[in-house]
Tab-separated table of C-alpha atoms in Angstrom:
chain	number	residue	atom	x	y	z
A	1	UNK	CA	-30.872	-35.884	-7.571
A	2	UNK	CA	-31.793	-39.879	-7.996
A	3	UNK	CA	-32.952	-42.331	-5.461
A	4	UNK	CA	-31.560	-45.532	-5.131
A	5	UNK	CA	-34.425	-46.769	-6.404
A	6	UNK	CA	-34.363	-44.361	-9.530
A	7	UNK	CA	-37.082	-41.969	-8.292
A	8	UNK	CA	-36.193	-38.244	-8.729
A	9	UNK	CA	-35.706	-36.802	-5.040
A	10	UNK	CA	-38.009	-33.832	-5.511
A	11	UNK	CA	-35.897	-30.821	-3.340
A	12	UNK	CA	-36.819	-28.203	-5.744
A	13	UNK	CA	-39.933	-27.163	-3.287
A	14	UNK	CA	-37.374	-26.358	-0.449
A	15	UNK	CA	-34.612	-24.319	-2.708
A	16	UNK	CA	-37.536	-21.971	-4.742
A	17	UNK	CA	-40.549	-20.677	-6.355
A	18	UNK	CA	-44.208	-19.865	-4.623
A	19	UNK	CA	-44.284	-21.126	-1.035
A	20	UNK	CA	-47.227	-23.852	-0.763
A	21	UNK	CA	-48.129	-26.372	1.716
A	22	UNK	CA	-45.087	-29.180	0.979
A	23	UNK	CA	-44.762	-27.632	-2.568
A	24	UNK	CA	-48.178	-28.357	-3.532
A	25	UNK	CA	-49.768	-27.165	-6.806
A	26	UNK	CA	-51.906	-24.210	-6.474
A	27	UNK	CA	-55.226	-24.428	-6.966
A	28	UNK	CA	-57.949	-21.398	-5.912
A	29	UNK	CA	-61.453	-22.650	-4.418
A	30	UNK	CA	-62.930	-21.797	-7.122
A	31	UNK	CA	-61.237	-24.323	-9.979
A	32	UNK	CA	-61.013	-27.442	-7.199
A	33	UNK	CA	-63.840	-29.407	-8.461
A	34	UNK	CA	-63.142	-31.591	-11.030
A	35	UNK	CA	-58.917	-32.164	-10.379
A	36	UNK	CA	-59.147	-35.212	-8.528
A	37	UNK	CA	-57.516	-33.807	-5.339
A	38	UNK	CA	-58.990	-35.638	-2.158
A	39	UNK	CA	-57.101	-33.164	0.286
A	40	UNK	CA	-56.862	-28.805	-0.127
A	41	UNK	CA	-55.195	-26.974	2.457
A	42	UNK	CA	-56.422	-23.174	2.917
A	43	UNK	CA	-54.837	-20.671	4.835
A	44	UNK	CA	-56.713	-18.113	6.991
A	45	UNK	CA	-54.060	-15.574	8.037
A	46	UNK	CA	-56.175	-14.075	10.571
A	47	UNK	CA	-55.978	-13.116	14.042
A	48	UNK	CA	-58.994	-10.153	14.322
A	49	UNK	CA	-61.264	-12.623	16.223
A	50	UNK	CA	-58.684	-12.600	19.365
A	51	UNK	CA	-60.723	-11.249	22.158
A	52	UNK	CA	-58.501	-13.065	24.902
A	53	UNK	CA	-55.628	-12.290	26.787
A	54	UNK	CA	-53.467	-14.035	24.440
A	55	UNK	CA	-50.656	-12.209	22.352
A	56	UNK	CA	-51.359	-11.284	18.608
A	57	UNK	CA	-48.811	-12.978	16.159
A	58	UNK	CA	-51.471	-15.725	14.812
A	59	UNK	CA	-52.451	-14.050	11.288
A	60	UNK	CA	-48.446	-15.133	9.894
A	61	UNK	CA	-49.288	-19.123	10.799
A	62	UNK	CA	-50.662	-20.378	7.712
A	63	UNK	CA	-47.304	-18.715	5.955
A	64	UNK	CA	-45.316	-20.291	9.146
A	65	UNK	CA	-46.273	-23.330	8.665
A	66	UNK	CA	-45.988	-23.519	5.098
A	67	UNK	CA	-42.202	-22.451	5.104
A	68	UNK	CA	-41.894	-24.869	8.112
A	69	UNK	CA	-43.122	-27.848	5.712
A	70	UNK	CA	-40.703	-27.573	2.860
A	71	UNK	CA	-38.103	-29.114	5.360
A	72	UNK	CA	-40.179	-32.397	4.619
A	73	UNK	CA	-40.440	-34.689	2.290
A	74	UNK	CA	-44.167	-35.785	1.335
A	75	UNK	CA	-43.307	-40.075	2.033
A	76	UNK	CA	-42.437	-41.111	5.379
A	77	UNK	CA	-40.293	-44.362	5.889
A	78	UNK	CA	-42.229	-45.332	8.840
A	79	UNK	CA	-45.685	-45.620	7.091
A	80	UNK	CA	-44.474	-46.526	3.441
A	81	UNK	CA	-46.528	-43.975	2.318
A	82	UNK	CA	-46.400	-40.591	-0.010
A	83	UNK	CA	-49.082	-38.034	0.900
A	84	UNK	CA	-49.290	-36.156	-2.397
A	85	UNK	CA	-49.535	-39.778	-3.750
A	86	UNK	CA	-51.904	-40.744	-1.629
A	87	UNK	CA	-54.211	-37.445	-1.841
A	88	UNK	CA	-53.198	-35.646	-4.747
A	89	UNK	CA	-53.390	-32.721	-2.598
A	90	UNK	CA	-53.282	-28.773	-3.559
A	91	UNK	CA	-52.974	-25.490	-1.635
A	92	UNK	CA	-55.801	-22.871	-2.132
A	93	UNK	CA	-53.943	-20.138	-1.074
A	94	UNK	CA	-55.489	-17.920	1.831
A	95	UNK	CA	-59.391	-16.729	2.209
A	96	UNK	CA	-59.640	-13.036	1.290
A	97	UNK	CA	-59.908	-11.055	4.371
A	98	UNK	CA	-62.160	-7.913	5.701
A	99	UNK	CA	-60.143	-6.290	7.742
A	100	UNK	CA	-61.263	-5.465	10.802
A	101	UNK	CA	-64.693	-7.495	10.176
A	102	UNK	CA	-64.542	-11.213	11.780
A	103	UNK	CA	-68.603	-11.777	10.447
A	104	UNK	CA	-67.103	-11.128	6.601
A	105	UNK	CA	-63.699	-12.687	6.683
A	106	UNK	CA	-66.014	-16.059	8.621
A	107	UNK	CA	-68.235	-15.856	5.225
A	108	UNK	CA	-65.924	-15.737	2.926
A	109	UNK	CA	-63.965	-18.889	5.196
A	110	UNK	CA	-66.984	-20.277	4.779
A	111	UNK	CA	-67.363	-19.919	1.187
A	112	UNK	CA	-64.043	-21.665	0.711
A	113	UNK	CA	-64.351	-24.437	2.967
A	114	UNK	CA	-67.814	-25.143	0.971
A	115	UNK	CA	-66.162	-25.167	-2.472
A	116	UNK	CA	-63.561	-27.718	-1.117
A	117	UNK	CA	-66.218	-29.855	0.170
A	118	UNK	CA	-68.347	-30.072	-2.852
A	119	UNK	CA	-65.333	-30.760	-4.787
A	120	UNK	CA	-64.896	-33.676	-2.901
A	121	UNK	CA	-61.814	-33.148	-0.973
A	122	UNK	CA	-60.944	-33.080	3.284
A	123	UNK	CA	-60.429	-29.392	3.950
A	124	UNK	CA	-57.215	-28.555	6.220
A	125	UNK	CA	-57.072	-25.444	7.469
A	126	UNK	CA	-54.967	-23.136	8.724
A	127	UNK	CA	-55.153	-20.580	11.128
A	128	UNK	CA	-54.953	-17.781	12.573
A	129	UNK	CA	-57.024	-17.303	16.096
A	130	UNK	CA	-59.157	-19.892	16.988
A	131	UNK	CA	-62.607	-18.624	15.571
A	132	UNK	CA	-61.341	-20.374	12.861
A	133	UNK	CA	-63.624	-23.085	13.146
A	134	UNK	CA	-66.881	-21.131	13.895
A	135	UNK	CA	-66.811	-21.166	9.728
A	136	UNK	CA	-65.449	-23.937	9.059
A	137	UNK	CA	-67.579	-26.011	11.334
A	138	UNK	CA	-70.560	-24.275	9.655
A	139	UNK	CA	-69.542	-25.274	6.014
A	140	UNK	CA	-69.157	-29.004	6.908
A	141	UNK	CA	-72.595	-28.910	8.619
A	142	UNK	CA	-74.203	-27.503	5.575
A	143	UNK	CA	-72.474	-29.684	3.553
A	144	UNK	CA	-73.875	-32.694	5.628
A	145	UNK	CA	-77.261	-31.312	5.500
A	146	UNK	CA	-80.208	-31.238	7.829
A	147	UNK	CA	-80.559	-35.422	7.591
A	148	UNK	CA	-76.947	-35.871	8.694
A	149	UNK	CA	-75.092	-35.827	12.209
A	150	UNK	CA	-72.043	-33.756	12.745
A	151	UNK	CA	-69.332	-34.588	15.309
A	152	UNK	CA	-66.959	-31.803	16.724
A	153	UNK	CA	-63.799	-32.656	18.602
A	154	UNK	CA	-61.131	-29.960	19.986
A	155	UNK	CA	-57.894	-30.539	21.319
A	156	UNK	CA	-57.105	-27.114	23.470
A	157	UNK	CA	-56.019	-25.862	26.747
A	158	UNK	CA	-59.259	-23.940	26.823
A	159	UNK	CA	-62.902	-24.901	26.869
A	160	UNK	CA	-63.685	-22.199	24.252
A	161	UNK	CA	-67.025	-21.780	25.243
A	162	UNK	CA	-67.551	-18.372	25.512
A	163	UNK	CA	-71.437	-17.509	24.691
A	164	UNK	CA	-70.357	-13.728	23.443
A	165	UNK	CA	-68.021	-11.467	24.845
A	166	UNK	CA	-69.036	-8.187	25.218
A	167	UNK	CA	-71.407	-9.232	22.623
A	168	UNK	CA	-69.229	-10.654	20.428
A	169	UNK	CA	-69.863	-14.043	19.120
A	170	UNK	CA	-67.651	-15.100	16.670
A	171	UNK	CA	-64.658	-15.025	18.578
A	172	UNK	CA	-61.508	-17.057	19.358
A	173	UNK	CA	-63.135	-18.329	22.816
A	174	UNK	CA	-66.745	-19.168	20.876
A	175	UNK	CA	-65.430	-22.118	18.723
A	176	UNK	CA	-67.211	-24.960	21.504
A	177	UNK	CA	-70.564	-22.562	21.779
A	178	UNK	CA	-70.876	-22.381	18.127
A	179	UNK	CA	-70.581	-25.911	17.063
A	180	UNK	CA	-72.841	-26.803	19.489
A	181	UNK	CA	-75.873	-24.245	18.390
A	182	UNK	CA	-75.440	-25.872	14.830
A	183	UNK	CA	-78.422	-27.486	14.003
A	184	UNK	CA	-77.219	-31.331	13.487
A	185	UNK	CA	-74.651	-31.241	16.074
A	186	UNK	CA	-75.631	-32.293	19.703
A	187	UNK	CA	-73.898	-32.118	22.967
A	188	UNK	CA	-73.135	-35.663	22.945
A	189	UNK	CA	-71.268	-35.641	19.750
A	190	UNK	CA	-69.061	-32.474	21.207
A	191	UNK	CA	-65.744	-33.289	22.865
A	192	UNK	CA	-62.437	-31.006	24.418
A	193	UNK	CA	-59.145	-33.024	25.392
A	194	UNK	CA	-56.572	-31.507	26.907
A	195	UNK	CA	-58.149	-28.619	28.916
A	196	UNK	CA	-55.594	-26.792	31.601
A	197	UNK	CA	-54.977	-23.717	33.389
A	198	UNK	CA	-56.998	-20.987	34.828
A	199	UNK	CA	-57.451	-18.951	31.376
A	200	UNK	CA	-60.967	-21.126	31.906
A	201	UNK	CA	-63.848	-18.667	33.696
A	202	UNK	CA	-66.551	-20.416	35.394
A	203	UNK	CA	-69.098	-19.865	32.866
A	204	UNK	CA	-67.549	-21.584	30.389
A	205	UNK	CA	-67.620	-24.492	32.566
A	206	UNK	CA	-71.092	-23.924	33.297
A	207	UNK	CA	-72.093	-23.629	29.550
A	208	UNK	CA	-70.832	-26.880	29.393
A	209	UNK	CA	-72.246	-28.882	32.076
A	210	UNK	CA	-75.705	-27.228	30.981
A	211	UNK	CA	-75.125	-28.361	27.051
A	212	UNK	CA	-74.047	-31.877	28.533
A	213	UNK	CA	-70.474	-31.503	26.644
A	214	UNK	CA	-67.587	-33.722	27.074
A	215	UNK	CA	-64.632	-32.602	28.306
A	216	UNK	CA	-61.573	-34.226	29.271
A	217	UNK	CA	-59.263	-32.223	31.363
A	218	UNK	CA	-55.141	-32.604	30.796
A	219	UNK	CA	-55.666	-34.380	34.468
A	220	UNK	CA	-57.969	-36.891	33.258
A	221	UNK	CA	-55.172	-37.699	30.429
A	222	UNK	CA	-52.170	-37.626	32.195
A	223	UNK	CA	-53.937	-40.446	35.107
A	224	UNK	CA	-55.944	-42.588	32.899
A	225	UNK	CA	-53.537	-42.226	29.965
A	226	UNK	CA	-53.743	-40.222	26.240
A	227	UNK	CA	-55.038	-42.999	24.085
A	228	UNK	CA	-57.721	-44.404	26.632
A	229	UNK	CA	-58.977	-40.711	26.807
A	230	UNK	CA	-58.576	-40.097	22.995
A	231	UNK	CA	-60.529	-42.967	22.164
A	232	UNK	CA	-63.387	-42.625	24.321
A	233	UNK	CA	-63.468	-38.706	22.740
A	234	UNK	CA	-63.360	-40.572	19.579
A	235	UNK	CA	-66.131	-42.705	20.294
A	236	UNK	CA	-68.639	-40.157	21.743
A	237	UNK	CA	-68.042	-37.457	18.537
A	238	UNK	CA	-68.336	-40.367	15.634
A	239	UNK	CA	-71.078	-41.777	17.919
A	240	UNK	CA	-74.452	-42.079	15.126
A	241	UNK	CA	-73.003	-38.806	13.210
A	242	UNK	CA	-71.185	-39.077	9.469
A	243	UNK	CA	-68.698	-36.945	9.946
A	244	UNK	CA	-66.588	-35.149	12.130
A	245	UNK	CA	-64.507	-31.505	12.552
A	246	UNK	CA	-60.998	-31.627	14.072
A	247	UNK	CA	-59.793	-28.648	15.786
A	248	UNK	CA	-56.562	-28.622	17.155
A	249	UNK	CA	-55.050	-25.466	19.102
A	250	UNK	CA	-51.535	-25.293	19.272
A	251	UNK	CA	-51.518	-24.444	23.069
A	252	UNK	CA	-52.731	-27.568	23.454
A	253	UNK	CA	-49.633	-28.727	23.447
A	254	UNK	CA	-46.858	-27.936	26.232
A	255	UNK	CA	-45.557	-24.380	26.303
A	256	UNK	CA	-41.901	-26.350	26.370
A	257	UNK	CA	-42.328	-28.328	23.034
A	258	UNK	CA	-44.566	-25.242	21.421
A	259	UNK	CA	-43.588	-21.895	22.627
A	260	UNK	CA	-44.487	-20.340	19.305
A	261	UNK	CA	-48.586	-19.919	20.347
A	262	UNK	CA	-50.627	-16.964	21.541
A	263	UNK	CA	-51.448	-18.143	24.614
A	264	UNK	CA	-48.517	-20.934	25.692
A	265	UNK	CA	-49.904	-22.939	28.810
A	266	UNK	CA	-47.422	-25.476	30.852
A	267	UNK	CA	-48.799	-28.919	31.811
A	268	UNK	CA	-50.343	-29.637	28.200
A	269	UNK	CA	-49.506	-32.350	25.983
A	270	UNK	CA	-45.773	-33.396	24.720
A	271	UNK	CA	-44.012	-33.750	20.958
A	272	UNK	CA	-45.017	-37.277	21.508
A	273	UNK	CA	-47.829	-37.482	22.980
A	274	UNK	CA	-49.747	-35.074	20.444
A	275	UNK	CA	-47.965	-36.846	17.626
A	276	UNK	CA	-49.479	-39.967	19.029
A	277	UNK	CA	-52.857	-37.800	19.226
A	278	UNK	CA	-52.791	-37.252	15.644
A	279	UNK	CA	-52.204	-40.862	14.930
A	280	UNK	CA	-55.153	-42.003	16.792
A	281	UNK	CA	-57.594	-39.365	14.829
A	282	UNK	CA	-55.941	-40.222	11.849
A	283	UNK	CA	-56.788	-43.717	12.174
A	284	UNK	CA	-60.530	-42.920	13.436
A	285	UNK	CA	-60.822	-40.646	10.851
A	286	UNK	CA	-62.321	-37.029	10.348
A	287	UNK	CA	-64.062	-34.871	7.602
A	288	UNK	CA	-62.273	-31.721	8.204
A	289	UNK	CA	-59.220	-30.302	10.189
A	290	UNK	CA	-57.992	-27.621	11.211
A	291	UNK	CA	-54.906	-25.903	12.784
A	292	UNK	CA	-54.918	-22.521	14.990
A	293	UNK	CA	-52.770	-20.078	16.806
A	294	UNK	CA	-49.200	-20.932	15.379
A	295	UNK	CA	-47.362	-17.944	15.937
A	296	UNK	CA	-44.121	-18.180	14.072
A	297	UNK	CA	-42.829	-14.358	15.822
A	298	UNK	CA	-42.492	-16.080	19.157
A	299	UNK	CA	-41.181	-19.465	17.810
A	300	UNK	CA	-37.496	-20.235	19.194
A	301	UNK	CA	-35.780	-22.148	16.192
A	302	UNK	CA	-38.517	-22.696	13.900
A	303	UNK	CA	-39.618	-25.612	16.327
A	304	UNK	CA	-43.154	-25.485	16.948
A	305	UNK	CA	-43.941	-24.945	13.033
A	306	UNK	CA	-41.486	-27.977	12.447
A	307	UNK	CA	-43.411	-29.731	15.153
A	308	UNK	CA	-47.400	-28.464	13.800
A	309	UNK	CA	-46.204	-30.002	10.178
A	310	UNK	CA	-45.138	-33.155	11.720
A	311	UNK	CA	-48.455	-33.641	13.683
A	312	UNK	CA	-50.757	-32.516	10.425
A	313	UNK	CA	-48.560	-35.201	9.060
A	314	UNK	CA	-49.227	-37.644	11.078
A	315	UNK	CA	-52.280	-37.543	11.171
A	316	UNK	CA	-52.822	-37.756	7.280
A	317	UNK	CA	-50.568	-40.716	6.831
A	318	UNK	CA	-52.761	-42.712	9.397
A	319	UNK	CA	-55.717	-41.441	7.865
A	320	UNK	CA	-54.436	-42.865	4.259
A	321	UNK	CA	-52.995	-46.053	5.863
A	322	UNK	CA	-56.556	-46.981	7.284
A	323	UNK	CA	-59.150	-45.606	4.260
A	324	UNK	CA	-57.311	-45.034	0.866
C-alpha cells in the first residue's frame, strides 16, 4: 500500500511472520554491538519472583505487549516523528530463564541488559513481576561505574520496599530496597509516584523514612497536580547523577483504564494522566526503562496492552523530540 506522499505503508508486521516489538528486526544480546541501534527491547517472561498477594499471569506480558504493538504504526502525527527512524531499534528476544530460580534468571537479565548497554543502546524492558528491575538496575549501575551517580525512579501503587521476605530478597516487593543498597545510588536520588492502597505494610514505610527516600503518594498527585509532582521526582533522581532507571508498574495506573495487572488497585493514575507521565520522563530523559506486571489473561479487550504500548510510546517520541 502507498502513502500519499509515496512512502510504502509498512502493514506487513501486523498481518505475519515472528512477533517483535512493532515488527522490529531481531537481534540476540549477543550480536547488538556494532548495528547502530540506539534502542533494544528485551523481554523477561517471568513471574517466579511474585511473593505478594497478587495473581500470577505476568510471565505472558512481554508476548502481550508485543502482539498489542503491531496495532501501531512506528510515526505518530502528533510528534512528526518515526521511532524505528529515530532509534533504529531491535528486539532481543526474551532472557533465558531458570525455572524456578529468581537469583539465575536475575543473572542472566543482567547479562543482557549489560550487552545492550555496552553496545550503546537504551535498554527497554519487559516484564514479568516486578523484580524485574533488581537486575536491570544492577547492570546500569555497573555500567556507570563506581565514579558515576545512578538515579532510580518508580511509578507504582506500592512502595516495593520489602528488605526480604521470608528471606527472600530478590523479589517483586524488593525493587526500591535493592536500588537503594547499590553502591552509587543514594536515597536522595530514589523516588516512588503514585503510591495507594493498603497492599503497603508499615515497614516498608519505615524502610523508607530511615533510607530518606522520596515518595509521593497518589494523594500528593491528585492535590498538587501530576506534572508539579513528576517534575520535582524528576529533579531529585537526575539531581548530580548521569543517569537514571525508569520503572513503571502497570498497577500504577487505575484498575478502570488497566485491569489486565496482577495486583489492579483503584484510585491510581488515568489513560491520560500516565500518558502525560510518560511524556514528562520522556522529555527529562532516562538511561533505561522498564515495564512490569502486564497480564494479558485478565485483560478485557486487549486494552491495557493497547494502553502499555501507547505509554512506552510516548515516552520514546518525547525522548527523541528533545535529544536525537
Amino acid at each position: 500500500m502507498m502513502g500519499s506522499s509515496g512512502k510504502k505503508q509498512a502493514f506487513a508486521p501486523m498481518a505475519h511472520g515472528i512477533i517483535s516489538m512493532l515488527g522490529a528486526p531481531y537481534s540476540p544480546t549477543s550480536e547488538l554491538e556494532g548495528t547502530g541501534a540506539k534502542l533494544a527491547f528485551l523481554g523477561v517472561p517471568y513471574d517466579g519472583a511474585n511473593v505478594c498477594i497478587g495473581r500470577p499471569g505476568s510471565a505472558v506480558g512481554p508476548q502481550g505487549l508485543r502482539i498489542a504493538s503491531q496495532e501501531y504504526f512506528p510515526w505518530s502525527f502528533e510528534w512528526d516523528i518515526d521511532l524505528q527512524e529515530a532509534y533504529g531499534f531491535v528486539d532481543c528476544g526474551d532472557s533465558k530463564i531458570a525455572v524456578g530460580n529468581a537469583i539465575r534468571t536475575h543473572e542472566n537479565v543482567q547479562q543482557d541488559v549489560a550487552a545492550i548497554l555496552k553496545a550503546g543502546a537504551i535498554p527497554v524492558s519487559i516484564g514479568g513481576d516486578h523484580s524485574l528491575p533488581i537486575p536491570c538496575a544492577r547492570a546500569l549501575s555497573d555500567h556507570l561505574g563506581p565514579d558515576k551517580r545512578m538515579g532510580y525512579l518508580a511509578l507504582d501503587a506500592h512502595m516495593d520496599a520489602g528488605y526480604s521476605v521470608d528471606g527472600e530478597k530478590e523479589t517483586n516487593c524488593s525493587g526500591v530496597a535493592r536500588a537503594s543498597e547499590l553502591p552509587n545510588v543514594r536515597p536522595e536520588n530514589v523516588a516512588i509516584v503514585g503510591v495507594r492502597g493498603t497492599l503497603n505494610p508499615r515497614e516498608w514505610l519505615e524502610f523508607i523514612r530511615e533510607k530518606g527516600i522520596n515518595m509521593y503518594p497518589m494523594r500528593e498527585v491528585k492535590e498538587r497536580g501530576l506534572e508539579p509532582v513528576l517534575k520535582d521526582a524528576l529533579d531529585r533522581v537526575w539531581d548530580g547523577t548521569d543517569g537514571v532507571y525508569v520503572t513503571w508498574d502497570t498497577d500504577s495506573v487505575d484498575s478502570a483504564h488497566a485491569p489486565g495487572t496482577t495486583e489492579p488497585e483503584p484510585g491510581g493514575f488515568t489513560s491520560h494522566e500516565i500518558l502525560e507521565a510518560a511524556r514528562i520522563i520522556g522529555e527529562r530523559g532516562f538511561t533505561a526503562f522498564d515495564n512490569v506486571e502486564l497480564a494479558p489473561i485478565y485483560d478485557i479487550s486487549g486494552i491495557t496492552g493497547k494502553l502499555v504500548w501507547c505509554v512506552l510510546a510516548e515516552a520514546l517520541y518525547a525522548n527523541a523530540k528533545a535529544r536525537l
